[in-house]
Amino acid sequence: MPAPSSRPASSARPIAIGAGVVVAALLLGFASYTATKPTSPREASAGAEVSADGGAHEGTAKLARRDPKDPLAMGRADAPVVMIEYADFLCGYCGQFARETEPELIEKYVKSGVLRIEWRNFPIFGEESEDAARAAWAAGQQGRFWQFHTAAYAEGAKEKGFGKDQLKALAEEAGVLDLDRFAKDLDSEAARAAVSRDEKEAQDLGAASTPSFLINGRPISGAQPLESFGRAIETAQETAEWLGDGAKGDTSAETPSR
């Protein structure tokens, strides 16, 4: 879903992370451009996919944090495939992906230990987007990020807006126990810093629409069909196994209930 014109991604300051990031910036930029100019009803409803043929993605693959204590991630820290998701809670296509595609990926790939999903807040639709991002982070501090994610992406949730009362209601629905702490965490400098870090990462990559993804460093733009993600994940898994690049880390991370 394209970013609003009032906040173009081109204003982001480019920061070189390595050659792989430059490649991804070009690919994500192109993907975002094509997502704003669909050429068929299928593209109009789902965005446009970009997958590089060959080429090194070492730089972007290193953006995977693989922190077993990350409350905004699910799946084994040493999974052979990491999908980084840059998304906004006000994004309709992000909601479509969260409701229709992500649960299938979790069931087939996360639970089997193949895939790890790492969320990045990328609020591009203004103040309410940023408030929702910080609220999701705050829910994560009490181990309820994914439950908040499900509640915020439920049918009709974004139409209610993300004002303070609604964010509190979503936190209650997500099972956040200490709502006073939730409110303090939501407005904290730590929350702002965490969201800003994610947002900057997406901007530096050239992402200009949501949702945008990196699968072991390879970009996909838009709420693509399940089959597109499945092919990308399985190709990444085969490549990782062939290269023997499975990351070593804490294998005890569990998939949070949703």
PDB file of C-alpha atoms in Angstrom:
ATOM      1  CA  MET A   1       0.000   0.000   0.000  1.00  0.00           C
ATOM      2  CA  PRO A   2       1.645   3.248  -1.055  1.00  0.00           C
ATOM      3  CA  ALA A   3       2.832   5.811   1.440  1.00  0.00           C
ATOM      4  CA  PRO A   4       0.935   9.117   1.482  1.00  0.00           C
ATOM      5  CA  SER A   5       2.446  11.866  -0.594  1.00  0.00           C
ATOM      6  CA  SER A   6       2.886  14.075   2.458  1.00  0.00           C
ATOM      7  CA  ARG A   7       5.663  11.826   3.653  1.00  0.00           C
ATOM      8  CA  PRO A   8       7.682  10.573   0.682  1.00  0.00           C
ATOM      9  CA  ALA A   9      10.275   7.949   1.369  1.00  0.00           C
ATOM     10  CA  SER A  10      12.688   9.866  -0.824  1.00  0.00           C
ATOM     11  CA  SER A  11      13.206  12.277   2.061  1.00  0.00           C
ATOM     12  CA  ALA A  12      14.942   9.561   4.067  1.00  0.00           C
ATOM     13  CA  ARG A  13      18.665  10.060   4.434  1.00  0.00           C
ATOM     14  CA  PRO A  14      20.536   7.263   2.616  1.00  0.00           C
ATOM     15  CA  ILE A  15      22.951   5.406   4.823  1.00  0.00           C
ATOM     16  CA  ALA A  16      25.211   2.761   3.351  1.00  0.00           C
ATOM     17  CA  ILE A  17      25.033  -0.533   5.208  1.00  0.00           C
ATOM     18  CA  GLY A  18      26.797  -2.464   2.469  1.00  0.00           C
ATOM     19  CA  ALA A  19      26.434  -3.441  -1.154  1.00  0.00           C
ATOM     20  CA  GLY A  20      23.538  -5.766  -0.366  1.00  0.00           C
ATOM     21  CA  VAL A  21      21.539  -2.901   1.107  1.00  0.00           C
ATOM     22  CA  VAL A  22      22.092  -0.802  -2.007  1.00  0.00           C
ATOM     23  CA  VAL A  23      20.696  -3.661  -4.092  1.00  0.00           C
ATOM     24  CA  ALA A  24      17.692  -4.007  -1.796  1.00  0.00           C
ATOM     25  CA  ALA A  25      17.072  -0.261  -1.840  1.00  0.00           C
ATOM     26  CA  LEU A  26      16.819  -0.338  -5.624  1.00  0.00           C
ATOM     27  CA  LEU A  27      14.606  -3.407  -5.605  1.00  0.00           C
ATOM     28  CA  LEU A  28      12.320  -2.180  -2.834  1.00  0.00           C
ATOM     29  CA  GLY A  29      12.107   1.216  -4.466  1.00  0.00           C
ATOM     30  CA  PHE A  30      11.071  -0.394  -7.735  1.00  0.00           C
ATOM     31  CA  ALA A  31       8.642  -2.688  -5.947  1.00  0.00           C
ATOM     32  CA  SER A  32       7.050   0.258  -4.192  1.00  0.00           C
ATOM     33  CA  TYR A  33       6.766   2.159  -7.466  1.00  0.00           C
ATOM     34  CA  THR A  34       5.097  -0.757  -9.241  1.00  0.00           C
ATOM     35  CA  ALA A  35       2.796  -1.269  -6.273  1.00  0.00           C
ATOM     36  CA  THR A  36       1.421   2.228  -6.880  1.00  0.00           C
ATOM     37  CA  LYS A  37       0.807   1.504 -10.584  1.00  0.00           C
ATOM     38  CA  PRO A  38      -1.006  -1.862 -10.797  1.00  0.00           C
ATOM     39  CA  THR A  39      -1.521  -3.241 -14.273  1.00  0.00           C
ATOM     40  CA  SER A  40      -4.115  -5.868 -13.438  1.00  0.00           C
ATOM     41  CA  PRO A  41      -6.903  -6.461 -10.889  1.00  0.00           C
ATOM     42  CA  ARG A  42      -4.650  -8.987  -9.141  1.00  0.00           C
ATOM     43  CA  GLU A  43      -1.896  -6.390  -8.721  1.00  0.00           C
ATOM     44  CA  ALA A  44      -4.409  -3.775  -7.683  1.00  0.00           C
ATOM     45  CA  SER A  45      -5.568  -5.941  -4.803  1.00  0.00           C
ATOM     46  CA  ALA A  46      -2.220  -7.273  -3.686  1.00  0.00           C
ATOM     47  CA  GLY A  47       0.659  -5.016  -4.707  1.00  0.00           C
ATOM     48  CA  ALA A  48       3.610  -6.073  -6.820  1.00  0.00           C
ATOM     49  CA  GLU A  49       6.187  -8.723  -6.084  1.00  0.00           C
ATOM     50  CA  VAL A  50       9.874  -8.277  -6.750  1.00  0.00           C
ATOM     51  CA  SER A  51      12.338 -11.111  -6.355  1.00  0.00           C
ATOM     52  CA  ALA A  52      15.943 -10.801  -7.466  1.00  0.00           C
ATOM     53  CA  ASP A  53      17.373 -13.492  -9.681  1.00  0.00           C
ATOM     54  CA  GLY A  54      20.761 -14.301  -8.263  1.00  0.00           C
ATOM     55  CA  GLY A  55      22.975 -11.667  -6.728  1.00  0.00           C
ATOM     56  CA  ALA A  56      24.259 -11.302  -3.187  1.00  0.00           C
ATOM     57  CA  HIS A  57      21.982 -10.221  -0.352  1.00  0.00           C
ATOM     58  CA  GLU A  58      24.452 -10.660   2.464  1.00  0.00           C
ATOM     59  CA  GLY A  59      24.073  -7.071   3.651  1.00  0.00           C
ATOM     60  CA  THR A  60      20.299  -7.147   3.927  1.00  0.00           C
ATOM     61  CA  ALA A  61      20.270 -10.676   5.349  1.00  0.00           C
ATOM     62  CA  LYS A  62      22.334  -9.302   8.235  1.00  0.00           C
ATOM     63  CA  LEU A  63      19.418  -7.040   9.173  1.00  0.00           C
ATOM     64  CA  ALA A  64      17.829 -10.087  10.799  1.00  0.00           C
ATOM     65  CA  ARG A  65      18.371  -9.544  14.519  1.00  0.00           C
ATOM     66  CA  ARG A  66      17.836 -13.153  15.633  1.00  0.00           C
ATOM     67  CA  ASP A  67      17.391 -12.047  19.230  1.00  0.00           C
ATOM     68  CA  PRO A  68      15.676 -14.913  21.103  1.00  0.00           C
ATOM     69  CA  LYS A  69      14.255 -12.376  23.564  1.00  0.00           C
ATOM     70  CA  ASP A  70      12.729 -10.120  20.908  1.00  0.00           C
ATOM     71  CA  PRO A  71       9.008  -9.836  21.789  1.00  0.00           C
ATOM     72  CA  LEU A  72       8.217  -8.603  18.266  1.00  0.00           C
ATOM     73  CA  ALA A  73       9.464 -11.821  16.659  1.00  0.00           C
ATOM     74  CA  MET A  74       8.294 -15.389  16.520  1.00  0.00           C
ATOM     75  CA  GLY A  75      10.026 -18.618  15.600  1.00  0.00           C
ATOM     76  CA  ARG A  76      13.396 -20.161  16.325  1.00  0.00           C
ATOM     77  CA  ALA A  77      16.287 -17.756  16.584  1.00  0.00           C
ATOM     78  CA  ASP A  78      18.359 -20.163  14.463  1.00  0.00           C
ATOM     79  CA  ALA A  79      15.706 -20.793  11.801  1.00  0.00           C
ATOM     80  CA  PRO A  80      17.247 -21.113   8.322  1.00  0.00           C
ATOM     81  CA  VAL A  81      14.894 -18.437   6.953  1.00  0.00           C
ATOM     82  CA  VAL A  82      14.066 -15.046   8.458  1.00  0.00           C
ATOM     83  CA  MET A  83      11.272 -12.922   7.073  1.00  0.00           C
ATOM     84  CA  ILE A  84      11.452  -9.279   8.164  1.00  0.00           C
ATOM     85  CA  GLU A  85       8.087  -7.545   7.836  1.00  0.00           C
ATOM     86  CA  TYR A  86       7.809  -3.747   7.598  1.00  0.00           C
ATOM     87  CA  ALA A  87       4.193  -2.802   8.239  1.00  0.00           C
ATOM     88  CA  ASP A  88       1.712  -0.226   9.510  1.00  0.00           C
ATOM     89  CA  PHE A  89      -1.404  -0.971  11.569  1.00  0.00           C
ATOM     90  CA  LEU A  90      -3.451   1.464   9.457  1.00  0.00           C
ATOM     91  CA  CYS A  91      -2.449  -0.295   6.235  1.00  0.00           C
ATOM     92  CA  GLY A  92      -5.295  -2.268   4.673  1.00  0.00           C
ATOM     93  CA  TYR A  93      -2.990  -4.565   2.712  1.00  0.00           C
ATOM     94  CA  CYS A  94      -1.021  -5.278   5.896  1.00  0.00           C
ATOM     95  CA  GLY A  95      -4.270  -6.332   7.539  1.00  0.00           C
ATOM     96  CA  GLN A  96      -5.091  -8.542   4.576  1.00  0.00           C
ATOM     97  CA  PHE A  97      -1.710 -10.241   4.889  1.00  0.00           C
ATOM     98  CA  ALA A  98      -2.074 -10.613   8.671  1.00  0.00           C
ATOM     99  CA  ARG A  99      -5.504 -12.223   8.408  1.00  0.00           C
ATOM    100  CA  GLU A 100      -5.188 -14.337   5.288  1.00  0.00           C
ATOM    101  CA  THR A 101      -1.557 -15.243   4.664  1.00  0.00           C
ATOM    102  CA  GLU A 102       0.521 -14.948   7.829  1.00  0.00           C
ATOM    103  CA  PRO A 103      -1.429 -17.581   9.812  1.00  0.00           C
ATOM    104  CA  GLU A 104      -0.754 -20.087   7.019  1.00  0.00           C
ATOM    105  CA  LEU A 105       2.955 -19.239   7.020  1.00  0.00           C
ATOM    106  CA  ILE A 106       3.066 -19.685  10.794  1.00  0.00           C
ATOM    107  CA  GLU A 107       1.310 -23.036  10.633  1.00  0.00           C
ATOM    108  CA  LYS A 108       3.446 -24.433   7.821  1.00  0.00           C
ATOM    109  CA  TYR A 109       6.844 -22.821   8.264  1.00  0.00           C
ATOM    110  CA  VAL A 110       7.227 -21.220  11.704  1.00  0.00           C
ATOM    111  CA  LYS A 111       5.921 -24.192  13.679  1.00  0.00           C
ATOM    112  CA  SER A 112       8.154 -26.560  11.720  1.00  0.00           C
ATOM    113  CA  GLY A 113      11.242 -24.491  12.591  1.00  0.00           C
ATOM    114  CA  VAL A 114      11.923 -23.313   9.028  1.00  0.00           C
ATOM    115  CA  LEU A 115      10.858 -19.678   9.374  1.00  0.00           C
ATOM    116  CA  ARG A 116      11.340 -16.865  11.831  1.00  0.00           C
ATOM    117  CA  ILE A 117       9.222 -13.697  11.467  1.00  0.00           C
ATOM    118  CA  GLU A 118      10.633 -10.409  12.726  1.00  0.00           C
ATOM    119  CA  TRP A 119       8.284  -7.444  12.845  1.00  0.00           C
ATOM    120  CA  ARG A 120       9.395  -3.895  12.149  1.00  0.00           C
ATOM    121  CA  ASN A 121       7.076  -0.973  12.849  1.00  0.00           C
ATOM    122  CA  PHE A 122       6.908   1.238   9.760  1.00  0.00           C
ATOM    123  CA  PRO A 123       4.233   3.885  10.509  1.00  0.00           C
ATOM    124  CA  ILE A 124       3.636   5.878   7.333  1.00  0.00           C
ATOM    125  CA  PHE A 125       0.103   7.205   7.796  1.00  0.00           C
ATOM    126  CA  GLY A 126       0.659   9.857  10.414  1.00  0.00           C
ATOM    127  CA  GLU A 127       0.137  10.261  14.138  1.00  0.00           C
ATOM    128  CA  GLU A 128      -2.316   7.404  14.676  1.00  0.00           C
ATOM    129  CA  SER A 129       0.013   5.019  12.868  1.00  0.00           C
ATOM    130  CA  GLU A 130       2.832   6.026  15.192  1.00  0.00           C
ATOM    131  CA  ASP A 131       0.593   5.723  18.264  1.00  0.00           C
ATOM    132  CA  ALA A 132      -0.456   2.217  17.204  1.00  0.00           C
ATOM    133  CA  ALA A 133       3.168   1.243  16.589  1.00  0.00           C
ATOM    134  CA  ARG A 134       4.192   2.384  20.061  1.00  0.00           C
ATOM    135  CA  ALA A 135       1.173   0.623  21.567  1.00  0.00           C
ATOM    136  CA  ALA A 136       2.149  -2.621  19.869  1.00  0.00           C
ATOM    137  CA  TRP A 137       5.678  -2.231  21.210  1.00  0.00           C
ATOM    138  CA  ALA A 138       4.258  -1.547  24.690  1.00  0.00           C
ATOM    139  CA  ALA A 139       2.114  -4.685  24.514  1.00  0.00           C
ATOM    140  CA  GLY A 140       5.260  -6.575  23.579  1.00  0.00           C
ATOM    141  CA  GLN A 141       6.925  -5.491  26.804  1.00  0.00           C
ATOM    142  CA  GLN A 142       4.364  -7.673  28.558  1.00  0.00           C
ATOM    143  CA  GLY A 143       4.678 -10.526  26.082  1.00  0.00           C
ATOM    144  CA  ARG A 144       1.468  -9.721  24.202  1.00  0.00           C
ATOM    145  CA  PHE A 145       2.698  -8.185  20.936  1.00  0.00           C
ATOM    146  CA  TRP A 146       1.318 -10.853  18.628  1.00  0.00           C
ATOM    147  CA  GLN A 147      -2.024 -10.864  20.431  1.00  0.00           C
ATOM    148  CA  PHE A 148      -2.180  -7.075  20.008  1.00  0.00           C
ATOM    149  CA  HIS A 149      -1.175  -7.517  16.352  1.00  0.00           C
ATOM    150  CA  THR A 150      -4.117  -9.896  15.825  1.00  0.00           C
ATOM    151  CA  ALA A 151      -6.578  -7.556  17.553  1.00  0.00           C
ATOM    152  CA  ALA A 152      -5.367  -4.460  15.688  1.00  0.00           C
ATOM    153  CA  TYR A 153      -5.600  -6.221  12.314  1.00  0.00           C
ATOM    154  CA  ALA A 154      -9.020  -7.767  12.921  1.00  0.00           C
ATOM    155  CA  GLU A 155     -11.742  -6.861  10.411  1.00  0.00           C
ATOM    156  CA  GLY A 156     -13.079  -3.394  11.204  1.00  0.00           C
ATOM    157  CA  ALA A 157     -10.407  -2.540  13.795  1.00  0.00           C
ATOM    158  CA  LYS A 158      -8.620   0.193  11.848  1.00  0.00           C
ATOM    159  CA  GLU A 159     -11.948   1.826  10.956  1.00  0.00           C
ATOM    160  CA  LYS A 160     -12.374   2.599  14.653  1.00  0.00           C
ATOM    161  CA  GLY A 161      -9.106   4.530  14.626  1.00  0.00           C
ATOM    162  CA  PHE A 162      -6.228   4.216  17.045  1.00  0.00           C
ATOM    163  CA  GLY A 163      -7.003   6.850  19.650  1.00  0.00           C
ATOM    164  CA  LYS A 164      -5.882   6.327  23.236  1.00  0.00           C
ATOM    165  CA  ASP A 165      -9.148   4.708  24.342  1.00  0.00           C
ATOM    166  CA  GLN A 166      -9.169   2.331  21.411  1.00  0.00           C
ATOM    167  CA  LEU A 167      -5.525   1.371  21.962  1.00  0.00           C
ATOM    168  CA  LYS A 168      -6.337   0.587  25.583  1.00  0.00           C
ATOM    169  CA  ALA A 169      -9.292  -1.526  24.444  1.00  0.00           C
ATOM    170  CA  LEU A 170      -7.050  -3.422  22.025  1.00  0.00           C
ATOM    171  CA  ALA A 171      -4.519  -3.997  24.804  1.00  0.00           C
ATOM    172  CA  GLU A 172      -7.273  -5.431  26.998  1.00  0.00           C
ATOM    173  CA  GLU A 173      -8.418  -7.659  24.145  1.00  0.00           C
ATOM    174  CA  ALA A 174      -4.818  -8.801  23.680  1.00  0.00           C
ATOM    175  CA  GLY A 175      -4.579  -9.824  27.328  1.00  0.00           C
ATOM    176  CA  VAL A 176      -2.187  -7.117  28.505  1.00  0.00           C
ATOM    177  CA  LEU A 177      -2.404  -7.410  32.283  1.00  0.00           C
ATOM    178  CA  ASP A 178      -0.904  -4.159  33.577  1.00  0.00           C
ATOM    179  CA  LEU A 179      -2.712  -1.410  31.693  1.00  0.00           C
ATOM    180  CA  ASP A 180      -1.085   1.367  33.718  1.00  0.00           C
ATOM    181  CA  ARG A 181       2.345   0.110  32.681  1.00  0.00           C
ATOM    182  CA  PHE A 182       1.064  -0.242  29.112  1.00  0.00           C
ATOM    183  CA  ALA A 183       0.035   3.432  29.055  1.00  0.00           C
ATOM    184  CA  LYS A 184       3.408   4.534  30.434  1.00  0.00           C
ATOM    185  CA  ASP A 185       5.349   2.330  28.029  1.00  0.00           C
ATOM    186  CA  LEU A 186       3.290   3.615  25.082  1.00  0.00           C
ATOM    187  CA  ASP A 187       4.348   7.210  25.776  1.00  0.00           C
ATOM    188  CA  SER A 188       7.926   6.402  26.767  1.00  0.00           C
ATOM    189  CA  GLU A 189      11.105   7.505  25.048  1.00  0.00           C
ATOM    190  CA  ALA A 190      12.043   3.830  24.782  1.00  0.00           C
ATOM    191  CA  ALA A 191       8.940   3.189  22.656  1.00  0.00           C
ATOM    192  CA  ARG A 192       9.682   6.172  20.438  1.00  0.00           C
ATOM    193  CA  ALA A 193      13.289   5.081  20.004  1.00  0.00           C
ATOM    194  CA  ALA A 194      12.297   1.508  19.117  1.00  0.00           C
ATOM    195  CA  VAL A 195       9.753   2.621  16.514  1.00  0.00           C
ATOM    196  CA  SER A 196      12.168   5.197  15.102  1.00  0.00           C
ATOM    197  CA  ARG A 197      14.864   2.537  14.732  1.00  0.00           C
ATOM    198  CA  ASP A 198      12.528   0.282  12.735  1.00  0.00           C
ATOM    199  CA  GLU A 199      11.248   3.160  10.624  1.00  0.00           C
ATOM    200  CA  LYS A 200      14.755   4.340   9.792  1.00  0.00           C
ATOM    201  CA  GLU A 201      15.778   0.818   8.794  1.00  0.00           C
ATOM    202  CA  ALA A 202      12.881   0.642   6.329  1.00  0.00           C
ATOM    203  CA  GLN A 203      13.623   4.103   4.923  1.00  0.00           C
ATOM    204  CA  ASP A 204      17.305   3.313   4.493  1.00  0.00           C
ATOM    205  CA  LEU A 205      16.290   0.267   2.462  1.00  0.00           C
ATOM    206  CA  GLY A 206      14.168   2.427   0.188  1.00  0.00           C
ATOM    207  CA  ALA A 207      10.832   0.945   1.249  1.00  0.00           C
ATOM    208  CA  ALA A 208       8.058   3.341   0.266  1.00  0.00           C
ATOM    209  CA  SER A 209       4.974   1.197   0.801  1.00  0.00           C
ATOM    210  CA  THR A 210       3.558  -1.287   3.258  1.00  0.00           C
ATOM    211  CA  PRO A 211       3.763  -4.157   3.673  1.00  0.00           C
ATOM    212  CA  SER A 212       7.335  -4.729   2.514  1.00  0.00           C
ATOM    213  CA  PHE A 213       9.355  -7.827   3.317  1.00  0.00           C
ATOM    214  CA  LEU A 214      12.869  -9.226   3.268  1.00  0.00           C
ATOM    215  CA  ILE A 215      13.166 -13.011   3.116  1.00  0.00           C
ATOM    216  CA  ASN A 216      16.776 -13.859   3.888  1.00  0.00           C
ATOM    217  CA  GLY A 217      17.589 -10.472   2.399  1.00  0.00           C
ATOM    218  CA  ARG A 218      15.484 -10.779  -0.752  1.00  0.00           C
ATOM    219  CA  PRO A 219      12.686  -8.218  -1.081  1.00  0.00           C
ATOM    220  CA  ILE A 220       8.977  -8.822  -1.636  1.00  0.00           C
ATOM    221  CA  SER A 221       6.542  -5.924  -1.805  1.00  0.00           C
ATOM    222  CA  GLY A 222       2.817  -6.134  -1.147  1.00  0.00           C
ATOM    223  CA  ALA A 223       0.328  -8.612   0.285  1.00  0.00           C
ATOM    224  CA  GLN A 224       1.240 -11.313  -2.198  1.00  0.00           C
ATOM    225  CA  PRO A 225      -0.617 -14.641  -2.404  1.00  0.00           C
ATOM    226  CA  LEU A 226       0.429 -17.434  -0.072  1.00  0.00           C
ATOM    227  CA  GLU A 227       2.082 -19.272  -2.956  1.00  0.00           C
ATOM    228  CA  SER A 228       4.486 -16.396  -3.613  1.00  0.00           C
ATOM    229  CA  PHE A 229       5.683 -16.367  -0.015  1.00  0.00           C
ATOM    230  CA  GLY A 230       5.871 -20.150   0.046  1.00  0.00           C
ATOM    231  CA  ARG A 231       8.123 -20.221  -3.014  1.00  0.00           C
ATOM    232  CA  ALA A 232      10.369 -17.493  -1.604  1.00  0.00           C
ATOM    233  CA  ILE A 233      10.670 -19.222   1.782  1.00  0.00           C
ATOM    234  CA  GLU A 234      11.382 -22.635   0.300  1.00  0.00           C
ATOM    235  CA  THR A 235      13.964 -21.228  -2.109  1.00  0.00           C
ATOM    236  CA  ALA A 236      15.656 -19.400   0.777  1.00  0.00           C
ATOM    237  CA  GLN A 237      15.615 -22.579   2.853  1.00  0.00           C
ATOM    238  CA  GLU A 238      17.197 -24.602   0.055  1.00  0.00           C
ATOM    239  CA  THR A 239      19.871 -21.964  -0.466  1.00  0.00           C
ATOM    240  CA  ALA A 240      20.632 -21.755   3.263  1.00  0.00           C
ATOM    241  CA  GLU A 241      20.920 -25.520   3.523  1.00  0.00           C
ATOM    242  CA  TRP A 242      23.128 -25.711   0.426  1.00  0.00           C
ATOM    243  CA  LEU A 243      25.414 -22.989   1.757  1.00  0.00           C
ATOM    244  CA  GLY A 244      25.356 -24.386   5.264  1.00  0.00           C
ATOM    245  CA  ASP A 245      24.449 -20.911   6.515  1.00  0.00           C
ATOM    246  CA  GLY A 246      22.052 -21.880   9.288  1.00  0.00           C
ATOM    247  CA  ALA A 247      22.659 -19.291  12.027  1.00  0.00           C
ATOM    248  CA  LYS A 248      23.672 -20.649  15.393  1.00  0.00           C
ATOM    249  CA  GLY A 249      21.752 -19.338  18.329  1.00  0.00           C
ATOM    250  CA  ASP A 250      19.223 -20.097  21.023  1.00  0.00           C
ATOM    251  CA  THR A 251      16.883 -22.763  19.650  1.00  0.00           C
ATOM    252  CA  SER A 252      14.481 -22.571  22.565  1.00  0.00           C
ATOM    253  CA  ALA A 253      12.391 -19.661  21.269  1.00  0.00           C
ATOM    254  CA  GLU A 254       8.751 -20.654  21.106  1.00  0.00           C
ATOM    255  CA  THR A 255       6.077 -19.475  18.721  1.00  0.00           C
ATOM    256  CA  PRO A 256       3.764 -17.131  20.651  1.00  0.00           C
ATOM    257  CA  SER A 257       0.081 -17.976  20.710  1.00  0.00           C
ATOM    258  CA  ARG A 258      -2.004 -15.669  18.544  1.00  0.00           C
TER     259      ARG A 258
END
